[in-house]
Short mmCIF file of C-alpha atoms and ligand atoms in Angstrom, two decimals:
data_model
loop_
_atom_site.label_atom_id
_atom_site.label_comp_id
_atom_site.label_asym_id
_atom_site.label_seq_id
_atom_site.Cartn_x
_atom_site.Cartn_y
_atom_site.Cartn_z
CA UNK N 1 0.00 0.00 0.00
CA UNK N 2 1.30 3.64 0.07
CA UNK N 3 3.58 4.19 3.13
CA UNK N 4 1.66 7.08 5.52
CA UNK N 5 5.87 7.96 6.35
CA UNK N 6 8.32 9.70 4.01
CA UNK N 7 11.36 9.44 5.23
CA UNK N 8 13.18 11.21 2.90
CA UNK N 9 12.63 13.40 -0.18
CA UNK N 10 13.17 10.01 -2.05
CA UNK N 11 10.48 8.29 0.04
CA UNK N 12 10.06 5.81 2.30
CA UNK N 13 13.75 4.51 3.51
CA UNK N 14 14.97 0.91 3.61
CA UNK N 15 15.84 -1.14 6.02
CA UNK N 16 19.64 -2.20 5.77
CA UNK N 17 22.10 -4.61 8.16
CA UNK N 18 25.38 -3.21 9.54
CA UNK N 19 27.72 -6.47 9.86
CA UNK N 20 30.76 -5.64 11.72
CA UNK N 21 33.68 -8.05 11.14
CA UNK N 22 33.33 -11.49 13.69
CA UNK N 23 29.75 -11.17 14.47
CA UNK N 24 26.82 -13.09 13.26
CA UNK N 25 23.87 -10.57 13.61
CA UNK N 26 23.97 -6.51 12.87
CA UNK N 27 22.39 -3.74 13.90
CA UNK N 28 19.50 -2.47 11.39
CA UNK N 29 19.03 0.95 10.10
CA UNK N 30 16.86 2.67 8.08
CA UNK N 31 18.45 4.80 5.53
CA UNK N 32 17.81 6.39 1.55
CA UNK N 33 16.95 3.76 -1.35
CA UNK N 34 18.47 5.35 -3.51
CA UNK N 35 21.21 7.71 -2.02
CA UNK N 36 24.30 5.42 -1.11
CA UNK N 37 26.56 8.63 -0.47
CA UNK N 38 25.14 10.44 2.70
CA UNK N 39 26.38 13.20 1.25
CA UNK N 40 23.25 13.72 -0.82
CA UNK N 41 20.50 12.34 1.89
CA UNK N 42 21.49 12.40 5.37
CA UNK N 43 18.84 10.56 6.36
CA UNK N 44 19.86 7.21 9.20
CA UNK N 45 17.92 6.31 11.51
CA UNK N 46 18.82 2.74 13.95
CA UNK N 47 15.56 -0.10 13.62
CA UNK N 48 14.90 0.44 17.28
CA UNK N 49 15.53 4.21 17.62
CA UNK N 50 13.17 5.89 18.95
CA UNK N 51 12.84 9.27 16.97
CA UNK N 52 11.61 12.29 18.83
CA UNK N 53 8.88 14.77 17.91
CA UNK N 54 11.34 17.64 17.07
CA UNK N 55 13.29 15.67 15.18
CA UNK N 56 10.26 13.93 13.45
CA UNK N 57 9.32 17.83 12.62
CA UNK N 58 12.85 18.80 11.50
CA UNK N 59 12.68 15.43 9.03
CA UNK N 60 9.24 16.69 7.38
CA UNK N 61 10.80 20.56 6.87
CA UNK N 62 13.80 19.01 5.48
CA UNK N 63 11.86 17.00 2.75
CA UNK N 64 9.42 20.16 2.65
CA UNK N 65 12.41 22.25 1.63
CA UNK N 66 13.84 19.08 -1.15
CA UNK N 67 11.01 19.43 -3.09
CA UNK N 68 11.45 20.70 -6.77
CA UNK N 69 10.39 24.14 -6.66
CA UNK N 70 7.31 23.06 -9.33
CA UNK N 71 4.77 20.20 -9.52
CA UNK N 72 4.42 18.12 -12.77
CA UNK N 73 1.50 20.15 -13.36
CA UNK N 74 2.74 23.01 -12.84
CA UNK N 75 5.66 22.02 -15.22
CA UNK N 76 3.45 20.59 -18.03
CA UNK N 77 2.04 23.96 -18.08
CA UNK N 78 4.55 25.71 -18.48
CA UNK N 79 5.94 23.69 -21.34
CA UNK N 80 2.85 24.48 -23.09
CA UNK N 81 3.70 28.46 -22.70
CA UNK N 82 7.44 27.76 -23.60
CA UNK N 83 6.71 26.07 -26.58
CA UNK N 84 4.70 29.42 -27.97
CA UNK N 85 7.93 31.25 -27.10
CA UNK N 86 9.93 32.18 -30.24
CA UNK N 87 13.07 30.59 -30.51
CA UNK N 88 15.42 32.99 -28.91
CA UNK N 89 13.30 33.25 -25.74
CA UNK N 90 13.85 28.94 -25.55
CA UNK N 91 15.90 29.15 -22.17
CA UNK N 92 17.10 26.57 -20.40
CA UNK N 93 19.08 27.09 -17.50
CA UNK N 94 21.03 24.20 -16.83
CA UNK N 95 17.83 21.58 -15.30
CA UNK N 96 15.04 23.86 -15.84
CA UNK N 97 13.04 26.69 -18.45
CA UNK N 98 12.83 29.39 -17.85
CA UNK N 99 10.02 31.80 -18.75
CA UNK N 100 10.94 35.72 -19.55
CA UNK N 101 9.80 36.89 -16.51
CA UNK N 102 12.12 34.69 -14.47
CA UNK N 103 15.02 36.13 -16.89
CA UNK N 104 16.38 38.81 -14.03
CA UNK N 105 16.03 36.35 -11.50
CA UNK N 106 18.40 34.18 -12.77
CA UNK N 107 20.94 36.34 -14.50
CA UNK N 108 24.03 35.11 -13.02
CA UNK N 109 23.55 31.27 -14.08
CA UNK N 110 24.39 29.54 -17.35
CA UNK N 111 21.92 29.55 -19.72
CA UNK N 112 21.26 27.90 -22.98
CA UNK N 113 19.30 29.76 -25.31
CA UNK N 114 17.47 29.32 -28.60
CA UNK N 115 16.39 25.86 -28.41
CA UNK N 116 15.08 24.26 -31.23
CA UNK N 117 12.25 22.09 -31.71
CA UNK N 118 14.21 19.05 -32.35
CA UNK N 119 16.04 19.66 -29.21
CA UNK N 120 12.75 19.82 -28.04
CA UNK N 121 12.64 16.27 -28.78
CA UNK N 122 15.44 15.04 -27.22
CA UNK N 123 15.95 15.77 -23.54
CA UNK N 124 18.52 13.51 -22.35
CA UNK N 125 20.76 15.15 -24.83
CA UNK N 126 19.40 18.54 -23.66
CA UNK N 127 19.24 18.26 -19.81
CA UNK N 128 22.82 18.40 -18.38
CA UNK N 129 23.64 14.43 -16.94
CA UNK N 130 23.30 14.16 -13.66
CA UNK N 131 26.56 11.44 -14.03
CA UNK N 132 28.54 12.74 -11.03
CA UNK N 133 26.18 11.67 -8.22
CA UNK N 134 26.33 8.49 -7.92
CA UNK N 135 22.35 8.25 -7.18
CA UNK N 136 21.74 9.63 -10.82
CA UNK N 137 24.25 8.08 -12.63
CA UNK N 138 22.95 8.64 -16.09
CA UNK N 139 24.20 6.55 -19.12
CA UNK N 140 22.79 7.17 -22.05
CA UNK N 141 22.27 4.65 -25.21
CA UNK N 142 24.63 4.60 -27.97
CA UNK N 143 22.39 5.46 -30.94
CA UNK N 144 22.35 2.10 -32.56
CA UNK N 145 21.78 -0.05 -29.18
CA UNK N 146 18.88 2.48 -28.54
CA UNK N 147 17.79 1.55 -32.29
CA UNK N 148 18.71 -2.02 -31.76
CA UNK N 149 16.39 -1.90 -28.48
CA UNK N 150 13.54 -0.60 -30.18
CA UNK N 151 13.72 -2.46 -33.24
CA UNK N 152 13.74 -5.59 -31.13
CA UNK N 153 10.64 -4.88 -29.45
CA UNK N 154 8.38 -4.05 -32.48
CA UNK N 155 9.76 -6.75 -34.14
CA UNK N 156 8.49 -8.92 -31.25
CA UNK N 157 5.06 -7.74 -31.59
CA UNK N 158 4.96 -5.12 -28.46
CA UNK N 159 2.82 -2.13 -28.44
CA UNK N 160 3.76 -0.60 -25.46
CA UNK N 161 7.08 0.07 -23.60
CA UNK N 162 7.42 0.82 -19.81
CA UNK N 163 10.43 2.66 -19.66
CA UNK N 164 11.62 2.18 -16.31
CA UNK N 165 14.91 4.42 -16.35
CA UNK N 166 15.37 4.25 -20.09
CA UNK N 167 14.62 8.08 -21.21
CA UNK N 168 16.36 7.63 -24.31
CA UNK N 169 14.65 4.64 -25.80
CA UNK N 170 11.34 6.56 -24.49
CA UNK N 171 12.02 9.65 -26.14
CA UNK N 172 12.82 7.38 -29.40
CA UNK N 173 9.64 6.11 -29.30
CA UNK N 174 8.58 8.95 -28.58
CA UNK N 175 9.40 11.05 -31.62
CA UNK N 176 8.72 8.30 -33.65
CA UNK N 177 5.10 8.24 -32.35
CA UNK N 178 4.84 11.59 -34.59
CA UNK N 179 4.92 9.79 -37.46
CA UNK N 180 2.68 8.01 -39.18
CA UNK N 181 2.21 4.14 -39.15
CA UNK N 182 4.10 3.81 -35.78
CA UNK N 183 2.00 2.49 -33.15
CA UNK N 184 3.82 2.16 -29.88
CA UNK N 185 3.36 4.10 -26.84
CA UNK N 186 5.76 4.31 -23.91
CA UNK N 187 5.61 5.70 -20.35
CA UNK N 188 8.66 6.41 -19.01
CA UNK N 189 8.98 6.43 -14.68
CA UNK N 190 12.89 7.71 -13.69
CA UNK N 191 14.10 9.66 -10.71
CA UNK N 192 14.97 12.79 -12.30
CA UNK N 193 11.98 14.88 -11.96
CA UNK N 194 13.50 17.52 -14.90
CA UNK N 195 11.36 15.26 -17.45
CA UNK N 196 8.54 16.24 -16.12
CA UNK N 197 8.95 19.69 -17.52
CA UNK N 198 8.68 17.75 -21.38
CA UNK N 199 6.40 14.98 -21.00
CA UNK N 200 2.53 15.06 -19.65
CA UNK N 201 1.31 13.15 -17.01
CA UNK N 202 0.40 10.42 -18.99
CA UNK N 203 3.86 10.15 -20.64
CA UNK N 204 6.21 10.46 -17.25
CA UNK N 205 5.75 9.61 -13.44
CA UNK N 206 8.62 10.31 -11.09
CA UNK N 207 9.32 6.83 -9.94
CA UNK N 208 11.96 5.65 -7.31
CA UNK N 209 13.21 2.08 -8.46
CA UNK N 210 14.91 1.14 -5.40
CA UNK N 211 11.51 1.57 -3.25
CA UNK N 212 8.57 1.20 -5.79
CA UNK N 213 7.86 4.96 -5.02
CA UNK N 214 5.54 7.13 -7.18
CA UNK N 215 6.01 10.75 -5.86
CA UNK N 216 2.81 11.20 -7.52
CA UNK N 217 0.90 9.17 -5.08
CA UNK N 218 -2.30 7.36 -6.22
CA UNK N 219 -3.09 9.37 -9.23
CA UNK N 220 0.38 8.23 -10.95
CA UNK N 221 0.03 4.65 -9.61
CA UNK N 222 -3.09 4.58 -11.36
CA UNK N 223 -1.35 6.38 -14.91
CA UNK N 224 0.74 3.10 -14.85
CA UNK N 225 -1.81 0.47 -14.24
CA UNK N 226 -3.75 1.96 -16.58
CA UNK N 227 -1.13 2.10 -19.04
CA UNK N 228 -0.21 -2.00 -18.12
CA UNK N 229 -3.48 -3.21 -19.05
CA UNK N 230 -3.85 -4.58 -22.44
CA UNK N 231 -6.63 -3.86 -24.49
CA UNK N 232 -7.12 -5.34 -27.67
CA UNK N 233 -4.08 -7.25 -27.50
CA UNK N 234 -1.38 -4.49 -27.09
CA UNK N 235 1.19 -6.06 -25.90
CA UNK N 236 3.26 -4.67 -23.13
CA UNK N 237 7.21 -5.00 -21.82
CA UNK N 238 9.46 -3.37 -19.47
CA UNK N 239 12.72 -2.11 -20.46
CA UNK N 240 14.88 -1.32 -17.12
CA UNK N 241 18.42 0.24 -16.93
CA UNK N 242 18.83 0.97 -13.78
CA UNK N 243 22.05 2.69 -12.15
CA UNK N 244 24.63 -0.21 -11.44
CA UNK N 245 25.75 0.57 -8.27
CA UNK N 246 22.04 -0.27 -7.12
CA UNK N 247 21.16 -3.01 -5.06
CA UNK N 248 20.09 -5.63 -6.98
CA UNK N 249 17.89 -6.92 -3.98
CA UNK N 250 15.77 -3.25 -3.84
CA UNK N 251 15.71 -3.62 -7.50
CA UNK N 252 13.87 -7.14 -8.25
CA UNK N 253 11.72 -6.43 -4.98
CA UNK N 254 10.17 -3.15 -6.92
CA UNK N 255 9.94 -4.76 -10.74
CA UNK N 256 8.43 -7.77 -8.70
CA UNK N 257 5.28 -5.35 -7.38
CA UNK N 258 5.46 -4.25 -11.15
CA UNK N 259 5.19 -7.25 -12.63
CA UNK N 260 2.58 -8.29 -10.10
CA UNK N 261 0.99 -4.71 -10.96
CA UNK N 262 0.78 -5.93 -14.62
CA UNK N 263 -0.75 -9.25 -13.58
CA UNK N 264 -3.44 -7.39 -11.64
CA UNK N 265 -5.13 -5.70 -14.65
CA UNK N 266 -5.79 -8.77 -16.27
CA UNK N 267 -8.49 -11.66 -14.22
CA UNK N 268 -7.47 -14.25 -16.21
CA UNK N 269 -3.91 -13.62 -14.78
CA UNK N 270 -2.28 -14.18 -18.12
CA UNK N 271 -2.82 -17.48 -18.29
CA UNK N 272 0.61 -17.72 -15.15
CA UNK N 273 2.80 -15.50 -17.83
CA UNK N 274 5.01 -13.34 -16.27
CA UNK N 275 4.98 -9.20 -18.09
CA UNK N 276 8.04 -9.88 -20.41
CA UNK N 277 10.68 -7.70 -19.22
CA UNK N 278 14.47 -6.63 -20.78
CA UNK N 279 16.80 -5.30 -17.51
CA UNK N 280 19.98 -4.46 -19.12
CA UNK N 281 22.48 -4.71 -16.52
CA UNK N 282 26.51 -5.72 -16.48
CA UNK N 283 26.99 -9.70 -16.94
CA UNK N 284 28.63 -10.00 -13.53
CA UNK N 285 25.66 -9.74 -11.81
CA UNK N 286 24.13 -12.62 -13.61
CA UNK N 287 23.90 -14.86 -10.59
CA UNK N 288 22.32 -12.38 -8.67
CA UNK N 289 19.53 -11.40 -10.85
CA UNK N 290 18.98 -15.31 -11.12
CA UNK N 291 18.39 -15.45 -7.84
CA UNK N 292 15.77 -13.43 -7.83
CA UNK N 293 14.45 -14.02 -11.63
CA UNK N 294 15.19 -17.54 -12.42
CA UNK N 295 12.68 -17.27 -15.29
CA UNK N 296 15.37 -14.66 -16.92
CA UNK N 297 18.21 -15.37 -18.65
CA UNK N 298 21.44 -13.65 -20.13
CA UNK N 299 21.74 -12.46 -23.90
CA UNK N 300 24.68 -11.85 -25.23
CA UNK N 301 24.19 -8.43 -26.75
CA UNK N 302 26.58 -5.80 -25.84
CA UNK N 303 24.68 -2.69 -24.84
CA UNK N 304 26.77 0.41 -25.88
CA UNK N 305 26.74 3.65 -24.28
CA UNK N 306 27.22 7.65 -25.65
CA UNK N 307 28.58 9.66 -22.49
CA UNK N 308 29.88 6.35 -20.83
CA UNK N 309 33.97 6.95 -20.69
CA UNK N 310 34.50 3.64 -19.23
CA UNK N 311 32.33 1.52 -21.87
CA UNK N 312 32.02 3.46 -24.97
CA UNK N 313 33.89 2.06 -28.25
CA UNK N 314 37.12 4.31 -29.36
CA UNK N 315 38.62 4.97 -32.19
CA UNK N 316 41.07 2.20 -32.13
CA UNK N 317 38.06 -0.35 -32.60
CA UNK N 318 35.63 -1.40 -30.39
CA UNK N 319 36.15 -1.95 -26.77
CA UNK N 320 34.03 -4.38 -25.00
CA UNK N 321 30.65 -2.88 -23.07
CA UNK N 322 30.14 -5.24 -19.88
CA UNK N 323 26.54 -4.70 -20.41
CA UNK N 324 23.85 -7.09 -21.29
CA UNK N 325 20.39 -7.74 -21.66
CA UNK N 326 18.31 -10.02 -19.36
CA UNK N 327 15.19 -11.15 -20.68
CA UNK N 328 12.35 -13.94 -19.32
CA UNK N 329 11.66 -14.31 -23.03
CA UNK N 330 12.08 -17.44 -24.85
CA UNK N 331 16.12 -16.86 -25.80
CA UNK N 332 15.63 -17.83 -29.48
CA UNK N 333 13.38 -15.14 -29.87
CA UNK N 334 16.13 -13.08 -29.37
CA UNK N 335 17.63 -12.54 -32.62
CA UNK N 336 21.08 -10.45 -32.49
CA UNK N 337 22.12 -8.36 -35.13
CA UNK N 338 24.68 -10.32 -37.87
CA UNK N 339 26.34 -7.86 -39.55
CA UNK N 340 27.85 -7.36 -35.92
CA UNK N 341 28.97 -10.42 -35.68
CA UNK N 342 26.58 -12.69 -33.63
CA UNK N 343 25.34 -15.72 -34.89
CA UNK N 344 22.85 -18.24 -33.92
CA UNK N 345 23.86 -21.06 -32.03
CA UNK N 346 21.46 -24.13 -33.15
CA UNK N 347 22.44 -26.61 -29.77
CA UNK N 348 21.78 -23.42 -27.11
CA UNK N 349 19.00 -22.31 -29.16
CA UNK N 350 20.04 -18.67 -28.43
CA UNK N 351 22.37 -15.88 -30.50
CA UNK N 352 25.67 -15.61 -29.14
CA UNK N 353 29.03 -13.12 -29.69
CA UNK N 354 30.85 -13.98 -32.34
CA UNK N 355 34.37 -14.98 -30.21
CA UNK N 356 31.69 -17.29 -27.73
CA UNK N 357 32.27 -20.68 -29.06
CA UNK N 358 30.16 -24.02 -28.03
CA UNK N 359 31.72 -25.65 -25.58
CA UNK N 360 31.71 -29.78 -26.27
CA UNK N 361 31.69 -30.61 -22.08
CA UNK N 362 29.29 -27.85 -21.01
CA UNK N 363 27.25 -28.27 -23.39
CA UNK N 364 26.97 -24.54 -23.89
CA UNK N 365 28.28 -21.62 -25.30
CA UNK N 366 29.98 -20.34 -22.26
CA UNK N 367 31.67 -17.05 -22.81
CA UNK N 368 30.23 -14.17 -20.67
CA UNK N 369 32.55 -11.21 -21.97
CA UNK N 370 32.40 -12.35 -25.77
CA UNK N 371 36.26 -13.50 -25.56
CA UNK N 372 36.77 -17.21 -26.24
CA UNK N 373 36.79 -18.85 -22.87
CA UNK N 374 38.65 -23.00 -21.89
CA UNK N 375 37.18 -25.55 -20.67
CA UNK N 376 38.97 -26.41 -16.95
CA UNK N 377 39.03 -29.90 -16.30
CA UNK N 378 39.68 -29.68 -13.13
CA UNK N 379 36.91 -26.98 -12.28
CA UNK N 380 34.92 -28.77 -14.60
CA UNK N 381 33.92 -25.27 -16.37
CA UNK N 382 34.70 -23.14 -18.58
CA UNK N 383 36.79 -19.83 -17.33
CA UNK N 384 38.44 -16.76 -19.00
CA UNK N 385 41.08 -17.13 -21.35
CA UNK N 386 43.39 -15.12 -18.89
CA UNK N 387 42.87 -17.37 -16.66
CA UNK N 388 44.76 -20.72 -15.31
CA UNK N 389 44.44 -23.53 -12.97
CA UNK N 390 45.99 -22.84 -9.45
CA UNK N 391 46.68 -25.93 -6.99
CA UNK N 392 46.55 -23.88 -4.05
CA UNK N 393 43.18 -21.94 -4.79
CA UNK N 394 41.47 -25.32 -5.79
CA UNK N 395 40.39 -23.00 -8.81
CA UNK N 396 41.36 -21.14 -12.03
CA UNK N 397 42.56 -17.32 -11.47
CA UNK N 398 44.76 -15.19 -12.75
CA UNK N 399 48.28 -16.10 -13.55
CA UNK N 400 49.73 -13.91 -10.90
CA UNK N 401 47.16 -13.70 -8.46
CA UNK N 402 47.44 -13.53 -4.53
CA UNK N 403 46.38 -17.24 -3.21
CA UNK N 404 43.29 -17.11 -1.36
CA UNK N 405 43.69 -16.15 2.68
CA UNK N 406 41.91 -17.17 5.09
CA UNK N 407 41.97 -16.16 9.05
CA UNK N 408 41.59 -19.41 10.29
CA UNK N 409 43.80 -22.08 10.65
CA UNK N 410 43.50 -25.15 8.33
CA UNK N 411 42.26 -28.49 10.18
CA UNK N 412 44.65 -30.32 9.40
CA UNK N 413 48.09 -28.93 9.92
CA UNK N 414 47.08 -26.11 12.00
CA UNK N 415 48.54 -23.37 9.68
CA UNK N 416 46.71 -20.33 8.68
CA UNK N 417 46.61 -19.35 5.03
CA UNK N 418 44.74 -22.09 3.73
CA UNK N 419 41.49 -24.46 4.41
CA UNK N 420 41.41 -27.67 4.98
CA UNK N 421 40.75 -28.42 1.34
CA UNK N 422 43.81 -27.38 -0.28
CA UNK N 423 46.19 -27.73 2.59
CA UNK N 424 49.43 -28.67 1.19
CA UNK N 425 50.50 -31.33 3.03
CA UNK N 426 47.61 -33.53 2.14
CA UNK N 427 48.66 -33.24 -2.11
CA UNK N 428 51.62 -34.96 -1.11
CA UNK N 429 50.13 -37.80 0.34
N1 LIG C 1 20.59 3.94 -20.87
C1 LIG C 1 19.39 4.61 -20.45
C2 LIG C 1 19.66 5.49 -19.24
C3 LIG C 1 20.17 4.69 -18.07
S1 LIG C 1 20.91 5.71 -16.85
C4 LIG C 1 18.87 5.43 -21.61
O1 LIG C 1 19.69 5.84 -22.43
O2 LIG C 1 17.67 5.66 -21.71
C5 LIG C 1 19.89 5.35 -15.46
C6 LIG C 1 18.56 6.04 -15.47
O3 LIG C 1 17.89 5.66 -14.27
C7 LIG C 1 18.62 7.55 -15.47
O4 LIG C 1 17.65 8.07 -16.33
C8 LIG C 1 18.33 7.94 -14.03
O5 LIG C 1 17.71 9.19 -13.90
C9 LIG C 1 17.43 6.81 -13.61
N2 LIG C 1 17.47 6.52 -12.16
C10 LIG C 1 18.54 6.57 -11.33
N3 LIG C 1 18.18 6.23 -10.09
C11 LIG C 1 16.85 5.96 -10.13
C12 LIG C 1 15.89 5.58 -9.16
N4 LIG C 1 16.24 5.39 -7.89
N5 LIG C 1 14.62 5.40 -9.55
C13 LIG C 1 14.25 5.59 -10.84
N6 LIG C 1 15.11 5.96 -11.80
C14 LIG C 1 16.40 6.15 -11.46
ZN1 LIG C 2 26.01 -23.20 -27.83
ZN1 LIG C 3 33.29 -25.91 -20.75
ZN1 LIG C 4 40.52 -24.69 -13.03
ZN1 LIG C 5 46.09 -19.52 -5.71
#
């Protein structure tokens, strides 16, 4: 139900363990979803604190004061006057318009001026990225995975797109939903509130992924329930990006409620389906998503990035983007683009990366990063192809890699460094 307690301008908090080293149980706190850096929500409060009025007062003026200084409303009306506004009086300054009376006011900021309608169009490139908090971390889509993306899902048949912290694929669609003969819709629910100064109330609900939070309380809740329920057929999926230093626990809990949300609007409860969803995420957290998702599974698409230093392909060819695409649809629907290289793999009955080769003992085509990986007898896997079998690990790692340490002492000789397992003077016996 909706929480009667904000605890922060993000919403209700969540309830986290503090493990110190040696000890089985922590203490539990309360503290921001989303905000990891207490830097940019200060809010902490122990599980069994008892919180006093004045502080309970001092909380609620805080989040009073965090609110953006104009409601969605507010904002959807004044996109409507800004749009009359002839070119050179298009300011932005820096997250939000500005209207000609609110000129003087601002004088001393950085503007930019004479924005054009197709900027219009495109906000992500438009708004400033939020990408040095960590809480916004905002990577936008490489042009052709964005395409890729969208291409994908009409091909599949979908109508409609919930664009759950995917603003560029959303205002792809978008723009495209100008033009003629293209029929799918998307609502797009992110964190930063700034879209709410280009999109109506139908198109955009500030949304908290980390908590299931709809700042617009009932009336948005209802936009996207509304907006999950399939009428004549029109298909619905999620897309997801989320930020990656989220918690992947916060994360499944929320698409869980809107999955479940999804399965609501329908009393024939979609014959058990589950709302087909794409969370593009890095492949290392494959085993946790799993865990919560074990209808999902791992394509190998590379998902490329524009303003992402880290990921983005150079000049000198293409580096490798860690990213991927998790899906709880059938795998061979999947199909991967050829012409870059990834080709169908009859025995998996999935696409894979070009370098990802089927491996004879697994029985599957095993490479995660799109390298070639080896098969490891003796770990009866395959592993990177940087990687090699050490005795004293009991597993493949890197060539010169620090053995594994443990505090205790091993059971059978009594030294520390090792466990029992691969203590060294049972090889030689
Ligand atoms: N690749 C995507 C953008 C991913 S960046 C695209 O091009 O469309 C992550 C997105 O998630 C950003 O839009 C950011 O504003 C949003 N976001 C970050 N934290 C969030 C949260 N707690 N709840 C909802 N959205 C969030
Ligand atoms: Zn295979
Ligand atoms: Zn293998
Ligand atoms: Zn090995
Ligand atoms: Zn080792």
């Amino acid at each position: 139900g909706v929480p009667c307690v904000i605890d922060c301008p993000l919403g209700p908090a969540l309830l986290f363990v503090k493990t110190s080293q040696g000890k089985e149980e922590g203490r539990r706190f309360y503290a921001c979803s989303a905000c990891r850096d207490r830097k940019d929500c200060n809010f902490f409060q122990w599980e069994d604190e008892k919180v006093s009025e004045t502080r309970l007062a001092a909380r609620e003026e805080y989040n009073r004061n965090h609110q953006p200084p104009f409601t969605h409303r507010q904002n959807v009306e004044r996109y409507k006057n800004f749009v009359l506004l002839p070119l050179s009086k298009k300011v932005l300054e820096f997250h939000q318009w500005l209207l000609p009376a609110e000129w003087e006011k601002h004088s001393d900021h950085q503007f930019l001026c004479d924005i054009s309608s197709a900027q219009l169009k495109s906000p992500s490139q438009l708004l400033y990225p939020l990408e040095n908090k960590k809480t916004n971390a905002q990577y936008l889509f490489a042009d052709r995975s964005c395409q890729f993306l969208l291409d994908l899902i009409t091909g599949l048949g979908f109508r409609r797109v919930l664009s759950v912290g995917t603003p560029r694929l959303h205002e792809m669609i978008q723009s495209k939903a100008s033009q003629e003969d293209f029929r799918v819709r998307s609502l797009l629910l992110d964190i930063d509130f700034r879209y709410s100064q280009f999109y109506t109330e139908d198109e955009f609900c500030h949304y908290n992924m980390f908590n299931h939070y709809f700042f617009g309380g009932e009336a948005a809740r209802e936009t996207c329930r509304k907006f999950l329920y399939q009428d004549s057929g029109e298909r619905v999926i999620m897309v997801t990006d989320p930020p990656f230093g989220g918690l992947v626990e916060a994360l499944a809990s929320s698409f869980k409620k809107l999955m479940a949300m999804w399965k609501d609007t329908e009393k024939e409860g979609h014959n058990n389906q589950e709302m087909p969803v794409f969370w593009i995420f890095p492949y290392f957290f494959e085993s946790r998503i799993l865990e919560f998702f074990p209808s999902f599974s791992m394509m190998d698409y590379q998902v490329d990035y524009d303003n992402h230093a880290l990921y983005k392909h150079g000049k000198t060819g293409r580096r490798q983007s860690p990213v991927r695409i998790f899906t709880n649809l059938t795998p061979s629907m999947i199909v991967l683009p050829v012409e870059e290289g990834y080709r169908f793999c009859t025995i998996c009955q999935r696409y894979v990366s070009s370098g990802n080769q089927h491996c004879e003992i697994c029985n599957s085509c095993t490479s995660k990063d799109g390298r070639r990986w080896k098969h490891c007898v003796l770990c009866k896997k395959c592993v990177k192809p940087s990687w090699f079998h050490c005795k004293n690990c009991n597993c493949c790692a890197l060539q010169n890699h620090t053995c594994e340490k443990t505090d205790a002492v091993c059971f059978v000789c009594g030294k520390a460094g090792h466990k029992r397992s691969t203590c060294p003077s049972l090889s030689h016996t």
